[in-house]
Coordinates of C-alpha atoms and ligand atoms in Angstrom, one line a residue:
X9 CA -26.7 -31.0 -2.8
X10 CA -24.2 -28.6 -3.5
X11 CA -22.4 -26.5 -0.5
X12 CA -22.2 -22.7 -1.8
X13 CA -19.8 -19.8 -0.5
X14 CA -21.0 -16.6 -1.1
X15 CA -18.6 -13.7 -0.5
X16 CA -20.1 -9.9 -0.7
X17 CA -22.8 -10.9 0.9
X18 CA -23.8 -7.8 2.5
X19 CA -23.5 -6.3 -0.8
X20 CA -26.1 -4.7 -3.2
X21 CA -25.8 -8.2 -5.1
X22 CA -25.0 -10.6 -2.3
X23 CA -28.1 -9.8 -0.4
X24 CA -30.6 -10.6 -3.1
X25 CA -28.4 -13.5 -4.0
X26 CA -28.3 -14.7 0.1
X27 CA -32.2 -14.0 0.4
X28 CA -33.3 -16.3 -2.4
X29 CA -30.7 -19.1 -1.3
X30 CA -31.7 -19.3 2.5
X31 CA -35.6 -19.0 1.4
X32 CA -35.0 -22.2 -0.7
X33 CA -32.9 -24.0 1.5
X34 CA -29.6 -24.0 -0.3
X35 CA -26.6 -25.2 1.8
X36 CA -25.1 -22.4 2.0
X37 CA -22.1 -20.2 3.5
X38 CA -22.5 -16.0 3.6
X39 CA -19.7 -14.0 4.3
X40 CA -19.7 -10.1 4.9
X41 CA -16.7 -7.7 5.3
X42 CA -15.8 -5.6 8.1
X43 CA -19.8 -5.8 9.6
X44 CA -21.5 -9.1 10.6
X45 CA -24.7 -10.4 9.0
X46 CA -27.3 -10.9 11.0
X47 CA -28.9 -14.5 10.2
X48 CA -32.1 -14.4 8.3
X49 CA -33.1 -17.8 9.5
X50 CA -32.1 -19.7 12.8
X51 CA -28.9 -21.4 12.5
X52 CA -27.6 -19.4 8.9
X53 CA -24.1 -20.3 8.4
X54 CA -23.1 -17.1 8.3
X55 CA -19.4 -15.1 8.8
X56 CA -17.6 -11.9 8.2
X57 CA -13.9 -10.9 7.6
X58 CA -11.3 -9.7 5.8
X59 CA -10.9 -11.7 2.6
X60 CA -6.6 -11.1 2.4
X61 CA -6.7 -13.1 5.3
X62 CA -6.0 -16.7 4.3
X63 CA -7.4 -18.0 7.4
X64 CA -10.2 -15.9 6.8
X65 CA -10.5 -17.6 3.0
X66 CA -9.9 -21.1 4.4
X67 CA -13.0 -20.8 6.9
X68 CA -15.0 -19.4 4.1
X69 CA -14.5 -22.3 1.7
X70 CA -14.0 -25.0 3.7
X71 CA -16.3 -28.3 2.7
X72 CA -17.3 -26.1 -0.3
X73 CA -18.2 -26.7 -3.9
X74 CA -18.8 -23.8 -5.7
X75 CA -17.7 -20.0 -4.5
X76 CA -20.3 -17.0 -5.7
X77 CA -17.6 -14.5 -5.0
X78 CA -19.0 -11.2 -4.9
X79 CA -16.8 -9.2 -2.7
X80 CA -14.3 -6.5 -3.5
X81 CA -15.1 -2.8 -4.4
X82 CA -17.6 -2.3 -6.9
X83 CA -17.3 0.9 -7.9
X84 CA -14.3 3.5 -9.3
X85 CA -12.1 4.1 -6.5
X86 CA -8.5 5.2 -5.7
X87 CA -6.0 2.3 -6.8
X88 CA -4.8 1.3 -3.3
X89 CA -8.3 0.4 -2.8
X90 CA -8.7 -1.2 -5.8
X91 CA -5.7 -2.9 -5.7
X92 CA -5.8 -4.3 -2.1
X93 CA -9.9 -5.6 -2.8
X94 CA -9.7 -6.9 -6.1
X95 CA -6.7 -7.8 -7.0
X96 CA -4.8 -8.7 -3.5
X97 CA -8.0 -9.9 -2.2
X98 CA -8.6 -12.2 -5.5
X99 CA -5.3 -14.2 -5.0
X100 CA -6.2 -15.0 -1.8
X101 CA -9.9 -16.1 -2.8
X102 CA -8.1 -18.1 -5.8
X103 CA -5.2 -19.3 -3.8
X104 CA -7.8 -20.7 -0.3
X105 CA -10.1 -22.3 -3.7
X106 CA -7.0 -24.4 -4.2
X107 CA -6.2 -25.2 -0.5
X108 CA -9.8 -26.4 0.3
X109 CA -10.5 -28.1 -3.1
X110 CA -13.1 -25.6 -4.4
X111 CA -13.8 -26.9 -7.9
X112 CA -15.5 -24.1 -9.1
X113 CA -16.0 -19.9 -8.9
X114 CA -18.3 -17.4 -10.1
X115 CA -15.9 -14.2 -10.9
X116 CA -17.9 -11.3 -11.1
X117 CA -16.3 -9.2 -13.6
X118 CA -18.4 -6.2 -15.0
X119 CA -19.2 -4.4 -18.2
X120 CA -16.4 -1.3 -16.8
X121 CA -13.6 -4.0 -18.3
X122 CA -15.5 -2.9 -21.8
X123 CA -16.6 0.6 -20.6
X124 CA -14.5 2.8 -23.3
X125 CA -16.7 0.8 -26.7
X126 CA -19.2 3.4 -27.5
X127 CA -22.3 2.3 -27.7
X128 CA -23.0 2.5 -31.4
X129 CA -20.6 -1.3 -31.1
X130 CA -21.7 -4.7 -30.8
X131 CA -19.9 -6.6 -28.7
X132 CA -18.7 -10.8 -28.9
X133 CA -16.9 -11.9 -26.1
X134 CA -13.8 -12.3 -27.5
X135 CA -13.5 -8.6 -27.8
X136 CA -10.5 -6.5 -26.9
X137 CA -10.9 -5.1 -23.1
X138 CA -11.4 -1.6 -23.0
X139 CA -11.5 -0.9 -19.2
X140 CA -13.1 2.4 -18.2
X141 CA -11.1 3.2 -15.3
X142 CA -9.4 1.2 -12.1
X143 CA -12.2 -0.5 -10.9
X144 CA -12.4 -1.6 -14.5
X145 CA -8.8 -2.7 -15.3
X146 CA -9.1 -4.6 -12.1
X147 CA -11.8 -6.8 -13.5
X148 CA -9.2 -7.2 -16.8
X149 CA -6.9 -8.7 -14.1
X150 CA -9.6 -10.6 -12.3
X151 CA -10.3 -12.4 -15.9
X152 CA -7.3 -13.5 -16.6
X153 CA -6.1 -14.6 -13.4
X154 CA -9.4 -17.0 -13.2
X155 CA -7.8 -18.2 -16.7
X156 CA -4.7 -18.8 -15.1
X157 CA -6.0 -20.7 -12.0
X158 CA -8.2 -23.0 -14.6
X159 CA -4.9 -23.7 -17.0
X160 CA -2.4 -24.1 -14.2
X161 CA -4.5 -25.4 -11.5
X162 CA -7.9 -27.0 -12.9
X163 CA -10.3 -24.4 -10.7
X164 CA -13.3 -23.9 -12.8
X165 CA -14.4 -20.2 -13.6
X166 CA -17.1 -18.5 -14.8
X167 CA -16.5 -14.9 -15.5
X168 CA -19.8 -12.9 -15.2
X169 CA -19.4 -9.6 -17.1
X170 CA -22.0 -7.9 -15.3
X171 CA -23.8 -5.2 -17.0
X172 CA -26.7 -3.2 -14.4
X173 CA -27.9 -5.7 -11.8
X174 CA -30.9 -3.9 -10.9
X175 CA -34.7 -4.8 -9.4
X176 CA -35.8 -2.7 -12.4
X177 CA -34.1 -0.5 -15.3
X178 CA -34.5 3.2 -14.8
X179 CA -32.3 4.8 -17.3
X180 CA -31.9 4.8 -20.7
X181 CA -28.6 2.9 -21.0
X182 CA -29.7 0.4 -18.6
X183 CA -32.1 -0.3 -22.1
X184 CA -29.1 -2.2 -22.9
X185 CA -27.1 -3.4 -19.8
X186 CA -29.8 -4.0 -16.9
X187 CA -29.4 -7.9 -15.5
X188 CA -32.8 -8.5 -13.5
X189 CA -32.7 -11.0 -10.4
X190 CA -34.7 -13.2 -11.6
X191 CA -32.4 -14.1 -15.0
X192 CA -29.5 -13.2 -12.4
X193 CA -30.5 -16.4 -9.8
X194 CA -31.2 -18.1 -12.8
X195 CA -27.5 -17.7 -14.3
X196 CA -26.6 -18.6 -10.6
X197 CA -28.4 -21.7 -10.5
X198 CA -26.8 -22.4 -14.2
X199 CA -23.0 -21.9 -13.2
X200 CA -23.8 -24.6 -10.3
X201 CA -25.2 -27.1 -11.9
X202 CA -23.5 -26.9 -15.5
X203 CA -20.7 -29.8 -16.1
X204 CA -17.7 -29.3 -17.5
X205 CA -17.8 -25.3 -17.4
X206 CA -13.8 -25.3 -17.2
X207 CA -13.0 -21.4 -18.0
X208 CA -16.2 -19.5 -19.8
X209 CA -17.0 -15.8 -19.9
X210 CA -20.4 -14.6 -20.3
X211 CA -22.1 -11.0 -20.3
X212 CA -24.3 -10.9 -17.2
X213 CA -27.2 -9.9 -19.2
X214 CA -31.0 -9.7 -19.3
X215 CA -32.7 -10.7 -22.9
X216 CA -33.0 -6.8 -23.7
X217 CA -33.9 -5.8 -26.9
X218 CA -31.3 -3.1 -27.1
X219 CA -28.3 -5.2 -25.5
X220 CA -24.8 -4.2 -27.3
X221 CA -23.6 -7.5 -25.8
X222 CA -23.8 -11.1 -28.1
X223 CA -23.8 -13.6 -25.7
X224 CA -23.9 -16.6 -27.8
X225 CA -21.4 -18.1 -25.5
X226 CA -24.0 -18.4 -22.9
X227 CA -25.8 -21.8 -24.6
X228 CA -22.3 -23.8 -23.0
X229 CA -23.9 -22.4 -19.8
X230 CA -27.5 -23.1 -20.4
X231 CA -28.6 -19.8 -19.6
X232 CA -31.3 -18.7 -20.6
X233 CA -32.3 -15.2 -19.9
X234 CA -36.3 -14.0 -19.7
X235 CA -36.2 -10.5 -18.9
X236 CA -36.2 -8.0 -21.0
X237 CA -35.3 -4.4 -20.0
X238 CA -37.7 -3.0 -22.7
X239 CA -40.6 -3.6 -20.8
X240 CA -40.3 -0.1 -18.8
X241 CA -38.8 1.8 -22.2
X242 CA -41.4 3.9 -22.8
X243 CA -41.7 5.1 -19.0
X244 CA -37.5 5.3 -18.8
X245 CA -37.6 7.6 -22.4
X246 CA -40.3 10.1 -21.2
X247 CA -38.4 10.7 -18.7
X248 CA -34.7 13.1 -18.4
X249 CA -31.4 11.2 -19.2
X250 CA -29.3 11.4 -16.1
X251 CA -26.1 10.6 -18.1
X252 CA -23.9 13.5 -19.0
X253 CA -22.6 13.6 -23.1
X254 CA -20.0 11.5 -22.4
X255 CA -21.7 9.4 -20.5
X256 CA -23.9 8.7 -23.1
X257 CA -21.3 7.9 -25.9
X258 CA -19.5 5.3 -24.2
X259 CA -21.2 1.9 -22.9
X260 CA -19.4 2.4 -19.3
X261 CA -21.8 5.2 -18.9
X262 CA -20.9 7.2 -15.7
X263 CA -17.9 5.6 -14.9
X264 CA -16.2 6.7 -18.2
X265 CA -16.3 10.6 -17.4
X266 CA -14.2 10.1 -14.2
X267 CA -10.7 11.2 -14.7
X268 CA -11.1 11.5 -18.2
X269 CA -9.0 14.4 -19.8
X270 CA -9.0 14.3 -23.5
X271 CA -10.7 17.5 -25.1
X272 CA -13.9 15.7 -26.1
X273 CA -16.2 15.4 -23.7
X274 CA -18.4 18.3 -24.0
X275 CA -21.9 18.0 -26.5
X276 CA -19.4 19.9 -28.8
X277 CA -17.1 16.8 -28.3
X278 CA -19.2 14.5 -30.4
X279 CA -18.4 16.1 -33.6
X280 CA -15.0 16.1 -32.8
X281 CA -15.0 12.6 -31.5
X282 CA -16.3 11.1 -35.0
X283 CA -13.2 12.3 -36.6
X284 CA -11.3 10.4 -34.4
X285 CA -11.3 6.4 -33.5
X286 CA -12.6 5.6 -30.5
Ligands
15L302 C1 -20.8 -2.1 -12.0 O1 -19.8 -2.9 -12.2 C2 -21.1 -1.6 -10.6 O2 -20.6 -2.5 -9.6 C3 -22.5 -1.2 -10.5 O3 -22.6 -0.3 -9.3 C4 -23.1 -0.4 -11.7 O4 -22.4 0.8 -11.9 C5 -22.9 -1.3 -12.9 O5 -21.6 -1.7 -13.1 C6 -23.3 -0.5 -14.2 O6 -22.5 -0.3 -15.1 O7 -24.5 -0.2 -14.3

């Protein structure tokens, strides 16, 4: 069997991911940040520590096959932040992967590298990145620098574009973006066990109705999604839109109204908007 690292995994993410792994059995590695995890089961191989830290990298993926790496900050933040998790933090991931003879990572990437398509597009996933803000770009980066690692050194990526990893959708854009556990643990499962993956990116994805993402790609994979956010759309649409105009024009949602200074965001904005390319 497989021996899996799993960074972040204190996370919102990492702890569903850690849960369902220990309850089966998994061989498996967890590591958390600044805080230690407390083992769910006698014996959990289980660490925390600063991911910049090569030593810190090496003990995580020693004797490893495949990296789940989940760590880094998840949401918009100041660039040092940004920079020092995702993008410092991610050569030193990529860089231990090629010390220890990892073969294979799961990059999660997120839907914020696409955030500025409104959501009137359908989206391939060959399209042109349109981060939404930092945290976004730094995904951009994350991408490509998996692609370099797999052309220059032969470490196998998969690049989850994550969309709203959520127990349940409860808004109406998550109608197009939620990713529930079960297909998520499913994809997991998928990016282990599929040969030959060499470089792929796929939207992380439910089977929802309203998704503005093709994910065609995802046959190479085998995955197979069964969810299917609109299951809860007529409770979600009865109910108030939390997202703000802008929020609501552009697939990033939320994250696209922070810092944003063109003249458009208002209501008024959309009218003025459709004059204009997006
Ligand atoms: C993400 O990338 C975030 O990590 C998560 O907190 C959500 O905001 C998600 O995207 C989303 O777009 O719903």
């Amino acid at each position: 069997m497989k021996k899996i690292a799993l960074s972040g995994a204190g996370g919102q993410l990492g702890s569903v991911v850690r849960a369902a792994l220990v309850a089966r059995g998994t061989p498996l590695r967890s590591a958390a940040g600044s805080q230690a995890l407390v083992p769910l089961v006698e014996g959990e191989d289980v660490m925390h520590g600063d991911l910049r830290d090569p030593a810190v990298v090496d003990r995580l993926l020693e004797g490893v096959d495949v990296l789940i790496h989940f760590a880094g900050t998840s949401v918009e933040r100041p660039l040092p932040e940004i920079i020092e998790n995702n993008l410092r933090g991610l050569v030193e991931v990529y860089e231990g992967a090629r010390r220890q003879g990892v073969r294979r990572i799961v990059f999660a990437s997120s839907n914020h590298a696409i955030g500025m398509y409104p959501v009137t597009e359908r989206l391939s996933l060959d399209c042109e990145l349109r981060p939404d803000g930092f945290y976004g770009l730094s995904k951009v980066w994350g991408e490509a620098l998996a692609r370099m690692y797999w052309d220059k050194h032969g470490i196998e990526s998969v690049c989850v574009r994550i969309g709203s990893c959520l127990e349940r959708p409860t808004e109406p854009r998550h109608l197009s973006t939620w990713f529930g556990h079960r297909d998520l643990l499913h994809f997991l499962d998928r990016c282990v066990e599929a040969e030959n993956i060499g470089f792929l990116t796929i939207w992380g994805v439910s089977a929802n109705t309203r998704s503005w993402w093709d994910n065609s790609g995802a046959g190479r994979l085998g995955y197979q999604p069964t969810q299917n956010a609109e299951v809860y759309a007529e409770d979600i649409l009865a109910r108030p839109n939390p997202l703000d105009a802008l929020g609501q024009r552009f697939q990033g949602g939320g994250f696209v109204g922070i810092d944003y200074s063109r003249d458009d965001a208002g209501p008024e904005g959309l009218a003025a908007s459709a004059t204009r390319p997006v």
